[in-house]
Amino acid sequence: MKYRWAAVVCAAVLGGIAMPARADVSALYEVAQSDEEFDDFEQAIDFAMTIEVNDAGNARIHLTGRSSYFLIRDDEVYSVRRGIDGPYAEKLDDLEAVIENAGETGGISLELLDQFPKIELVRKGKVRVGQWTGTGYAQRDFDGAVGRPELVLSKDETLPEIGKAFARLADGRFGSIRTLSLVNLFGGFGLYDPEIRKLLQDGTPVRINMLELAEISNRPIDPARLELPARVLTREEIEQQNKPFEWAPAFDRQPKG
């Protein structure tokens, strides 16, 4: 009987503890304007990235000047673009299945990814980026020199949903190709390296090459921003859309690209 009473008390206590609800969160990443390690060209770049995540874990990732954006819904990653008749979405997994050669998305054949040199990471200890602190990672160059920490990952308790969204975008071989255009991490090879993408599972980036986390907001996100457009292309439609035009008939051999 006393065990039953203890269970009742335990349940009452636990029931009275208010568990924090997961709120909407938005992150703004900008090119650092005061870092002396950047050259004049990098200082002049006015470039930013936003990541918006709602309480259900759905996310939208948008880049300065791009008409397209990435949308994560129910753990599926989509690219949303403008079409003649309105916006449409493509599932990245379907794109990977269709495009055997990635000339249209990065100029690098998917078959070559596994042959890329591995990045030798050097852990640089604690690095402060704005108001956040994280573990810094630099790359050891071929001559043995170690550069600035291009990747800084934080375990700040206010940031995990942002980190999960970015890691999900970078997950998978095709995801790394798309993400390469975002950050050019470690000379452009970083996000092809599976070890780098594995690291992203364990923290939230507060620095990714030139981009640094500048601001966090908990302002409610309009649900419409995280909805898929009415048209989501099927794999067959994606295949038709990416089908090459006829090769010049005067030449017998058509390179694969």
XYZ file of C-alpha atoms in Angstrom:
257
model
C 0.000 0.000 0.000
C 2.833 2.375 0.845
C 4.345 1.787 -2.584
C 1.083 2.762 -4.209
C 0.960 5.920 -2.089
C 4.540 6.771 -3.074
C 3.619 6.372 -6.713
C 0.642 8.707 -6.291
C 2.823 11.337 -4.608
C 5.470 10.985 -7.327
C 2.876 11.385 -10.064
C 1.409 14.446 -8.356
C 4.824 16.059 -8.002
C 5.800 15.337 -11.595
C 2.439 16.553 -12.797
C 2.990 19.826 -11.027
C 6.333 20.440 -12.705
C 5.886 22.675 -15.726
C 8.020 21.327 -18.562
C 9.265 24.093 -20.866
C 7.479 24.101 -24.214
C 9.562 24.265 -27.354
C 9.006 27.711 -28.866
C 9.532 29.061 -32.359
C 13.094 30.249 -32.927
C 14.778 32.145 -35.755
C 18.503 32.657 -36.299
C 20.314 35.288 -38.360
C 23.822 34.540 -39.633
C 25.870 37.374 -41.142
C 29.386 37.843 -42.464
C 31.558 38.999 -39.581
C 32.418 42.647 -40.148
C 35.000 43.147 -37.420
C 37.194 40.058 -37.621
C 40.739 41.131 -38.482
C 41.436 37.709 -39.977
C 39.115 38.424 -42.915
C 40.554 40.233 -45.925
C 39.043 43.362 -47.470
C 37.071 41.363 -50.045
C 35.389 39.232 -47.402
C 34.683 42.279 -45.259
C 32.820 43.842 -48.189
C 30.448 40.895 -48.669
C 26.925 41.720 -47.523
C 25.621 38.175 -47.174
C 23.312 36.525 -44.669
C 21.432 33.327 -43.918
C 18.310 32.818 -41.830
C 17.080 29.607 -40.215
C 13.509 29.551 -38.877
C 12.281 26.575 -36.824
C 8.792 26.174 -35.379
C 7.727 24.236 -32.295
C 7.118 21.122 -34.427
C 10.698 21.083 -35.710
C 9.829 22.182 -39.249
C 12.346 24.653 -40.655
C 13.024 27.158 -43.418
C 16.558 28.089 -44.483
C 16.980 31.119 -46.717
C 19.992 32.872 -48.229
C 20.497 36.483 -49.198
C 19.505 37.200 -52.781
C 18.155 33.726 -53.550
C 14.655 33.256 -54.910
C 14.746 29.644 -53.692
C 14.931 28.341 -50.130
C 15.115 25.052 -48.266
C 12.161 23.697 -46.325
C 12.288 20.858 -43.796
C 8.934 19.252 -43.027
C 8.443 15.998 -41.144
C 12.204 15.400 -41.489
C 12.064 15.592 -45.304
C 14.160 18.266 -47.026
C 12.766 20.217 -49.976
C 14.032 22.927 -52.272
C 11.300 25.496 -52.952
C 11.596 27.547 -56.141
C 9.611 30.023 -58.191
C 8.007 28.712 -61.363
C 6.086 30.388 -64.166
C 2.802 29.317 -62.564
C 3.857 29.850 -58.957
C 6.193 28.229 -56.433
C 6.941 24.517 -56.485
C 8.945 22.134 -54.305
C 11.379 19.319 -55.061
C 12.323 16.699 -52.499
C 16.122 16.506 -52.249
C 16.056 12.715 -51.985
C 14.235 12.578 -55.323
C 16.747 14.959 -56.876
C 19.598 12.727 -55.746
C 17.894 9.710 -57.272
C 17.433 11.502 -60.603
C 20.662 13.412 -61.100
C 23.561 11.027 -61.673
C 25.948 13.834 -62.495
C 25.800 16.973 -60.390
C 26.883 19.474 -63.028
C 23.674 21.425 -62.539
C 24.085 21.699 -58.785
C 27.769 21.946 -58.075
C 29.854 20.783 -61.012
C 31.050 17.666 -59.184
C 30.002 14.158 -60.085
C 28.353 12.321 -57.207
C 30.635 9.346 -57.867
C 33.672 11.480 -57.017
C 32.524 12.450 -53.544
C 33.968 9.371 -51.856
C 37.344 10.083 -53.472
C 37.700 13.571 -52.035
C 40.553 14.036 -49.556
C 39.519 13.830 -45.928
C 39.748 16.967 -43.862
C 42.266 16.838 -41.014
C 40.537 18.739 -38.252
C 42.358 20.415 -35.404
C 40.322 21.102 -32.289
C 41.071 24.645 -31.133
C 39.331 24.654 -27.772
C 36.782 27.239 -26.700
C 36.082 30.067 -29.144
C 33.792 33.029 -28.486
C 31.554 34.214 -31.316
C 29.457 37.207 -30.321
C 27.539 36.243 -27.181
C 28.001 32.499 -27.751
C 30.859 30.183 -26.906
C 31.621 26.914 -28.639
C 34.316 24.463 -29.644
C 36.372 25.631 -32.612
C 37.658 23.424 -35.414
C 40.331 24.397 -37.916
C 41.824 22.568 -40.880
C 45.435 21.432 -41.061
C 46.747 22.362 -44.495
C 49.046 20.229 -46.625
C 52.069 22.184 -45.355
C 51.086 21.474 -41.746
C 49.834 24.983 -41.033
C 46.628 25.342 -39.029
C 44.272 28.158 -39.943
C 41.566 29.987 -38.024
C 38.674 27.926 -36.613
C 36.227 28.019 -39.539
C 33.688 25.870 -37.708
C 32.567 26.702 -34.162
C 29.901 24.490 -32.590
C 27.990 25.546 -29.489
C 25.940 23.506 -27.042
C 24.037 26.573 -25.826
C 20.648 25.387 -24.562
C 18.813 28.073 -26.567
C 20.192 26.884 -29.914
C 19.706 23.119 -30.434
C 16.744 23.374 -32.823
C 18.770 25.628 -35.118
C 21.623 23.123 -35.111
C 19.302 20.209 -35.846
C 17.858 22.004 -38.873
C 21.271 22.809 -40.346
C 22.549 19.283 -39.708
C 19.477 17.818 -41.404
C 20.059 19.979 -44.467
C 23.694 18.876 -44.665
C 22.845 15.209 -44.132
C 23.328 12.884 -47.076
C 25.508 13.209 -50.137
C 23.168 15.472 -52.065
C 22.508 17.630 -49.050
C 26.207 18.371 -48.815
C 26.269 19.573 -52.414
C 23.452 22.025 -51.795
C 24.932 23.181 -48.509
C 28.301 23.780 -50.129
C 26.822 26.807 -51.874
C 25.842 28.162 -48.458
C 29.105 28.284 -46.608
C 32.118 26.992 -48.614
C 33.418 25.425 -45.406
C 37.100 24.382 -45.348
C 37.742 25.504 -48.897
C 34.578 23.896 -50.212
C 35.417 20.327 -49.229
C 34.302 20.337 -45.613
C 30.669 19.382 -46.033
C 31.580 16.568 -48.405
C 33.545 14.952 -45.584
C 31.312 12.592 -43.576
C 33.242 13.354 -40.390
C 32.375 17.043 -40.704
C 28.707 16.266 -41.180
C 28.872 13.930 -38.198
C 30.241 16.785 -36.087
C 27.250 18.926 -37.035
C 24.995 16.409 -35.294
C 26.569 17.353 -31.970
C 26.084 21.101 -31.745
C 24.840 24.289 -33.349
C 27.186 26.211 -35.651
C 27.820 29.737 -34.411
C 30.516 30.194 -37.067
C 30.596 28.560 -40.487
C 33.507 29.996 -42.420
C 32.621 33.698 -42.955
C 29.117 33.417 -41.497
C 28.617 33.992 -37.784
C 25.486 33.777 -35.687
C 24.443 37.379 -35.081
C 20.967 37.254 -33.565
C 18.314 34.892 -32.178
C 14.590 35.663 -32.036
C 11.669 33.842 -30.428
C 9.080 35.850 -32.315
C 6.250 33.530 -33.466
C 6.694 32.314 -37.043
C 3.792 32.651 -39.467
C 2.735 29.011 -40.103
C 2.345 29.787 -43.818
C 6.116 30.255 -44.096
C 6.658 26.598 -43.250
C 3.977 25.131 -45.499
C 4.798 23.313 -48.721
C 3.547 24.994 -51.889
C 0.552 23.447 -53.601
C 2.775 21.839 -56.210
C 5.379 19.273 -55.147
C 7.095 17.679 -58.139
C 7.036 13.904 -58.420
C 10.259 12.028 -59.107
C 9.093 11.525 -62.692
C 8.553 15.276 -63.132
C 11.991 16.001 -61.680
C 13.517 13.489 -64.091
C 11.773 15.140 -67.044
C 12.830 18.590 -65.860
C 16.505 17.566 -65.670
C 16.603 15.595 -68.910
C 19.354 17.029 -71.184
C 18.460 18.537 -74.535
C 19.542 16.752 -77.699
C 23.294 16.729 -78.267
C 24.735 18.348 -81.419
C 24.030 15.741 -84.152
C 27.282 16.558 -85.967
C 29.252 14.779 -83.240
C 29.049 11.090 -82.411
C 30.176 11.028 -78.805
C 28.291 12.866 -76.082
C 30.349 13.374 -72.895
C 28.632 12.477 -69.646
C 29.307 15.954 -68.242
